[in-house]
Amino acid sequence: MIMKKIDVSTSINGIKLPLCIMNASGVLCTTDQELSNLLNSCSGGVVTKSCTYKPRKGNVSPRYFEWNTGSINSMGLPNLGINFYLNFLEKKEINKPVFLSISGLSIEENYFLIQKANGSSKVTAIELNLSCPNLLEKEDMLSYNFYKISNFIENIFKFNKKPLGVKLPPYFQDTHIKNIALILNKFPIFFVTCINSLPNGIFIDTNKESVVIRPKKGFGGIGGPIIKPFALANIHKFYTYLRKDISIIGCGGISSGKDIFEHILCGASAVQIGTQFMKEGISVFRRLKKELTFILEKKNYLSIDNFKGKLKVFQ
Ligand code: RRO
């Protein structure tokens, strides 16, 4: 029997990933040890924890909780500061694309961080996080402010030379996604990562009659299997409205190869794993690669391009 070679590599607007599966920013990608584990794993790329200029401890604990079908977090952007990430990359042998996630506390801080990232040859691309739901210091999320976001991105492309993408929150209206896409389409954006956690949920411990995390009176970002339908919907809509050369990185609710298949069917060129990576650890990438390859084999697809964005809808 001749075995067909199934190709699960991908390209993010020309950035080649040996595997279309990587970690989501925030999960096990903050410290030297965690990032080294990712570099040594079979993940297709490495995304760093969103960083600020100064190191941050983040919010008080407990700040993460998970149950069968989801997770809630209010980490509050704990990170070791941009210099740590750039120095870490400088001293490492890099064998796959590295996405430096940045999340400045102000627009000016973001310009500064982008400028710094531009100075490092080890950073393949910048993932600009416009959607952190958990900051105590600033209540409004830039990605829900269409006027500010447009002006902000326009200024970035006056100086930025690195491949850059944006990480977006979930949107719940067609017009919102259309408007964001219209803005992004005006700029040489490389990719869009959607979605970040669903902002401001609560989870309740019924026995204790209490919330489960301490910051912000128990409110936090929701991730895991329960958010998959929102991730798929956002990916599918962005796929229709974005310029075709802007790649979509799907994130939200992936715990199996079947979930990845669905993200790609909606238009994702690659996917990121958050809650399930937290639950399962570094071996998750090998398992998911195997499961995805098995599905492609069964369906007689040789690469992800055979079905990317080809979700059928009723006429
Ligand atoms: O650190 C966090 O609280 C956090 C961030 Br920056 C983010 O983008 N998404 C999230 O769920 N948590």
Coordinates of C-alpha atoms and ligand atoms in Angstrom, one line a residue:
M1 CA 0.0 0.0 0.0
I2 CA 1.3 3.5 -0.9
M3 CA 1.1 5.8 2.1
K4 CA 0.1 9.3 1.2
K5 CA 2.2 12.1 2.8
I6 CA -0.2 14.3 4.7
D7 CA 1.1 17.9 5.0
V8 CA 0.0 19.8 8.2
S9 CA 2.4 22.7 7.7
T10 CA 1.1 26.2 6.9
S11 CA 2.0 29.7 5.9
I12 CA 0.9 32.8 7.7
N13 CA 1.2 35.3 4.9
G14 CA 4.5 33.9 3.9
I15 CA 5.7 32.9 7.4
K16 CA 6.3 29.2 7.1
L17 CA 5.2 27.0 10.1
P18 CA 6.2 23.3 10.1
L19 CA 2.9 22.6 11.9
C20 CA -0.3 24.6 11.9
I21 CA -0.6 24.3 15.7
M22 CA 1.0 26.5 18.3
N23 CA 0.4 27.8 21.8
A24 CA -1.9 30.6 22.6
S25 CA -0.3 33.6 24.2
G26 CA -0.5 33.5 28.0
V27 CA -0.4 29.8 28.6
L28 CA 2.9 28.3 29.8
C29 CA 5.0 30.8 27.8
T30 CA 6.1 33.3 30.4
T31 CA 9.4 32.0 31.8
D32 CA 12.7 30.8 30.4
Q33 CA 11.8 27.1 31.2
E34 CA 8.3 27.4 29.6
L35 CA 9.6 29.0 26.5
S36 CA 12.5 26.5 26.2
N37 CA 9.9 23.7 26.4
L38 CA 7.9 25.2 23.6
L39 CA 11.0 25.7 21.4
N40 CA 11.9 22.0 22.0
S41 CA 8.4 20.8 21.3
C42 CA 6.8 20.0 17.9
S43 CA 4.5 23.1 18.0
G44 CA 4.6 24.9 14.7
G45 CA 5.6 28.2 16.3
V46 CA 6.1 29.8 19.7
V47 CA 4.0 32.7 21.0
T48 CA 5.3 34.6 24.1
K49 CA 3.2 35.8 27.0
S50 CA 2.0 39.3 26.2
C51 CA 4.6 41.7 27.5
T52 CA 4.8 45.2 28.8
Y53 CA 7.9 47.5 29.2
K54 CA 8.3 46.7 33.0
P55 CA 7.9 43.3 34.5
R56 CA 4.5 42.8 36.2
K57 CA 3.4 40.4 38.9
G58 CA -0.2 40.5 37.7
N59 CA -3.4 40.2 39.8
V60 CA -3.8 38.5 43.1
S61 CA -4.5 34.7 43.3
P62 CA -6.6 32.7 42.9
R63 CA -6.7 34.1 39.3
Y64 CA -7.2 30.9 37.2
F65 CA -9.8 28.2 37.5
E66 CA -10.9 25.4 35.1
W67 CA -13.8 23.0 35.0
N68 CA -14.9 20.3 32.4
T69 CA -16.0 22.6 29.7
G70 CA -14.2 25.9 30.3
S71 CA -11.7 28.1 32.1
I72 CA -11.8 31.5 33.7
N73 CA -8.8 33.8 34.2
S74 CA -7.9 37.2 35.5
M75 CA -4.1 36.9 35.4
G76 CA -3.6 40.7 34.9
L77 CA -0.8 40.5 32.4
P78 CA 2.0 38.9 34.6
N79 CA 5.2 39.0 32.5
L80 CA 8.9 39.4 32.8
G81 CA 9.1 42.6 30.7
I82 CA 10.1 43.0 27.0
N83 CA 13.9 43.0 27.7
F84 CA 13.6 39.5 29.3
Y85 CA 11.9 38.1 26.1
L86 CA 14.3 39.8 23.7
N87 CA 17.4 38.6 25.7
F88 CA 15.9 35.1 26.0
L89 CA 15.5 34.9 22.2
E90 CA 19.0 36.4 21.6
K91 CA 20.7 33.5 23.5
K92 CA 18.6 30.7 22.0
E93 CA 18.9 28.7 18.8
I94 CA 15.6 29.4 17.1
N95 CA 14.2 26.7 14.9
K96 CA 10.7 27.9 14.2
P97 CA 8.8 31.2 13.9
V98 CA 8.6 33.2 17.1
F99 CA 5.6 35.5 17.7
L100 CA 6.4 38.2 20.3
S101 CA 3.1 39.1 21.9
I102 CA 3.0 42.7 23.2
S103 CA 0.3 44.4 25.3
G104 CA 1.4 47.9 26.4
L105 CA -0.6 49.6 29.1
S106 CA -1.0 52.7 26.9
I107 CA -0.9 53.5 23.2
E108 CA 2.5 55.2 23.7
E109 CA 3.9 52.1 25.4
N110 CA 2.7 49.9 22.5
Y111 CA 4.6 52.2 20.0
F112 CA 7.7 51.8 22.2
L113 CA 7.4 48.0 22.4
I114 CA 6.9 47.6 18.7
Q115 CA 9.9 49.8 18.1
K116 CA 12.0 47.5 20.4
A117 CA 10.7 44.3 18.7
N118 CA 11.7 45.8 15.4
G119 CA 15.3 45.8 16.6
S120 CA 15.5 42.0 17.2
S121 CA 16.3 39.7 14.4
K122 CA 15.0 36.7 16.5
V123 CA 11.4 38.0 16.5
T124 CA 9.7 36.6 13.4
A125 CA 6.5 38.6 13.9
I126 CA 4.7 40.7 16.5
E127 CA 1.3 39.7 17.8
L128 CA -0.2 42.9 19.1
N129 CA -2.7 42.0 21.8
L130 CA -5.6 44.5 21.6
S131 CA -7.9 42.4 23.8
C132 CA -6.7 41.7 27.3
P133 CA -9.9 41.6 29.4
N134 CA -8.4 41.7 32.9
L135 CA -6.6 44.9 33.5
L136 CA -7.5 46.8 36.7
E137 CA -5.7 49.9 35.5
K138 CA -7.6 50.5 32.2
E139 CA -11.2 49.6 31.7
D140 CA -11.7 50.2 28.0
M141 CA -10.5 47.6 25.5
L142 CA -8.9 49.2 22.5
S143 CA -10.4 46.7 20.1
Y144 CA -13.9 47.7 21.1
N145 CA -13.1 51.4 20.2
F146 CA -13.2 51.6 16.4
Y147 CA -12.1 55.2 16.2
K148 CA -9.0 54.8 18.4
I149 CA -8.0 51.5 16.8
S150 CA -7.9 53.0 13.3
N151 CA -5.7 55.9 14.3
F152 CA -3.5 53.7 16.4
I153 CA -2.8 51.2 13.6
E154 CA -2.2 54.0 11.1
N155 CA 0.6 55.4 13.4
I156 CA 2.1 51.9 13.9
F157 CA 2.6 51.4 10.1
K158 CA 4.4 54.8 9.9
F159 CA 7.5 53.1 11.4
N160 CA 6.9 49.3 11.8
K161 CA 8.9 47.0 9.5
K162 CA 8.2 43.6 11.2
P163 CA 5.4 41.3 10.2
L164 CA 2.6 42.3 12.6
G165 CA -0.8 40.8 13.4
V166 CA -3.5 41.7 16.0
K167 CA -5.1 39.6 18.6
L168 CA -8.8 40.4 18.8
P169 CA -11.6 39.8 21.3
P170 CA -14.8 38.1 20.2
Y171 CA -17.3 40.3 18.5
F172 CA -21.0 39.6 18.5
Q173 CA -22.4 41.6 15.6
D174 CA -21.8 41.3 11.9
T175 CA -21.4 45.1 11.6
H176 CA -18.6 45.1 14.2
I177 CA -16.6 42.5 12.4
K178 CA -17.2 44.2 9.1
N179 CA -16.0 47.6 10.5
I180 CA -12.9 46.1 12.1
A181 CA -12.1 44.3 8.9
L182 CA -12.5 47.5 6.8
I183 CA -10.0 49.2 9.1
L184 CA -7.5 46.3 9.0
N185 CA -7.8 46.0 5.3
K186 CA -6.3 49.5 4.9
F187 CA -3.0 48.4 6.4
P188 CA -0.2 45.8 5.6
I189 CA -1.3 43.6 8.5
F190 CA 0.0 40.0 8.2
F191 CA -2.5 38.2 10.4
V192 CA -5.4 38.4 12.8
T193 CA -5.7 36.1 15.8
C194 CA -9.2 35.5 17.0
I195 CA -10.5 35.1 19.6
N196 CA -9.1 36.1 23.0
S197 CA -11.1 34.9 26.0
L198 CA -14.7 36.1 26.3
P199 CA -14.5 39.1 28.6
N200 CA -16.2 39.5 32.0
G201 CA -17.8 36.1 32.7
I202 CA -18.2 34.6 36.2
F203 CA -18.1 31.0 37.3
I204 CA -19.7 29.9 40.5
D205 CA -18.9 27.3 43.0
T206 CA -22.4 26.2 44.0
N207 CA -21.4 24.6 47.3
K208 CA -19.5 27.6 48.5
E209 CA -22.0 29.9 46.9
S210 CA -19.0 31.9 45.7
V211 CA -17.0 33.1 42.7
V212 CA -13.8 31.1 42.0
I213 CA -11.2 33.8 41.3
R214 CA -10.3 36.8 43.5
P215 CA -9.6 39.8 41.2
K216 CA -12.4 42.0 40.0
K217 CA -15.0 40.4 42.2
G218 CA -14.7 37.1 40.3
F219 CA -15.1 38.4 36.8
G220 CA -12.6 37.1 34.2
G221 CA -12.0 36.0 30.7
I222 CA -13.7 32.7 29.7
G223 CA -11.8 30.1 27.6
G224 CA -12.1 26.4 26.7
P225 CA -14.6 24.3 24.9
I226 CA -17.6 26.5 25.7
I227 CA -16.3 29.4 23.6
K228 CA -15.6 27.4 20.5
P229 CA -18.9 28.4 18.7
F230 CA -17.9 32.1 19.2
A231 CA -14.4 31.5 17.9
L232 CA -15.7 29.7 14.8
A233 CA -18.2 32.4 14.1
N234 CA -15.6 35.2 14.4
I235 CA -13.1 33.3 12.2
H236 CA -15.7 32.6 9.6
K237 CA -16.9 36.2 9.4
F238 CA -13.3 37.6 9.4
Y239 CA -12.5 35.2 6.6
T240 CA -15.3 36.7 4.5
Y241 CA -14.5 40.3 5.2
L242 CA -10.6 40.4 5.4
R243 CA -8.3 40.9 2.4
K244 CA -7.3 37.4 1.3
D245 CA -3.6 37.9 2.0
I246 CA -4.4 38.5 5.7
S247 CA -4.1 35.1 7.4
I248 CA -6.4 34.1 10.3
I249 CA -5.0 32.3 13.3
G250 CA -7.9 30.6 15.1
C251 CA -7.9 30.4 18.9
G252 CA -10.7 29.3 21.2
G253 CA -12.1 26.0 22.4
I254 CA -9.7 23.6 20.7
S255 CA -9.1 20.3 22.6
S256 CA -9.1 17.8 19.7
G257 CA -8.0 17.4 16.0
K258 CA -11.7 17.7 15.1
D259 CA -11.8 21.2 16.7
I260 CA -8.8 22.2 14.6
F261 CA -10.4 20.9 11.5
E262 CA -13.4 23.1 12.2
H263 CA -11.3 26.2 12.7
I264 CA -9.5 25.6 9.4
L265 CA -12.9 24.9 7.6
C266 CA -14.0 28.4 8.9
G267 CA -10.9 30.0 7.4
A268 CA -8.0 29.7 9.9
S269 CA -4.5 29.1 8.5
A270 CA -3.2 28.1 11.9
V271 CA -4.5 27.6 15.4
Q272 CA -3.5 28.3 18.9
I273 CA -4.1 26.2 22.0
G274 CA -4.9 27.8 25.4
T275 CA -7.0 26.1 28.0
Q276 CA -6.2 22.6 26.7
F277 CA -2.4 23.3 26.7
M278 CA -2.8 24.4 30.3
K279 CA -4.6 21.2 31.2
E280 CA -2.5 18.7 29.3
G281 CA 0.9 20.3 29.1
I282 CA 3.5 20.2 26.3
S283 CA 2.4 16.7 24.9
V284 CA -0.8 18.3 23.6
F285 CA 0.9 19.4 20.4
R286 CA 2.0 15.9 19.4
R287 CA -1.5 14.5 20.2
L288 CA -3.3 17.2 18.2
K289 CA -1.0 16.8 15.2
K290 CA -1.7 13.1 15.2
E291 CA -5.5 13.6 15.5
L292 CA -5.6 16.2 12.7
T293 CA -3.4 14.1 10.4
F294 CA -5.8 11.2 11.0
I295 CA -8.8 13.2 10.0
L296 CA -7.1 14.5 6.8
E297 CA -6.2 10.9 6.0
K298 CA -9.7 9.7 6.4
K299 CA -11.1 12.6 4.4
N300 CA -8.5 12.2 1.6
Y301 CA -7.1 15.7 2.1
L302 CA -3.4 16.1 1.5
S303 CA -3.0 19.5 3.0
I304 CA -5.0 22.1 4.9
D305 CA -5.4 24.2 1.8
N306 CA -7.7 21.5 0.4
F307 CA -10.5 22.6 2.8
K308 CA -9.4 25.9 4.4
G309 CA -12.4 28.3 4.4
K310 CA -14.6 25.9 2.6
L311 CA -17.4 25.6 5.2
K312 CA -20.7 24.8 3.5
V313 CA -23.8 26.8 4.3
F314 CA -27.4 26.3 3.3
Q315 CA -28.3 28.1 0.2
Ligands
RRO1 O1 -3.0 38.3 31.5 C1 -4.3 38.2 31.3 O2 -5.1 38.4 32.3 C2 -4.9 37.9 30.0 C3 -4.5 38.5 28.9 BR1 -3.1 39.7 28.7 C4 -5.2 38.2 27.7 O3 -5.0 38.7 26.6 N1 -6.2 37.3 27.7 C5 -6.6 36.7 28.9 O4 -7.5 35.9 28.9 N2 -5.9 37.0 30.1

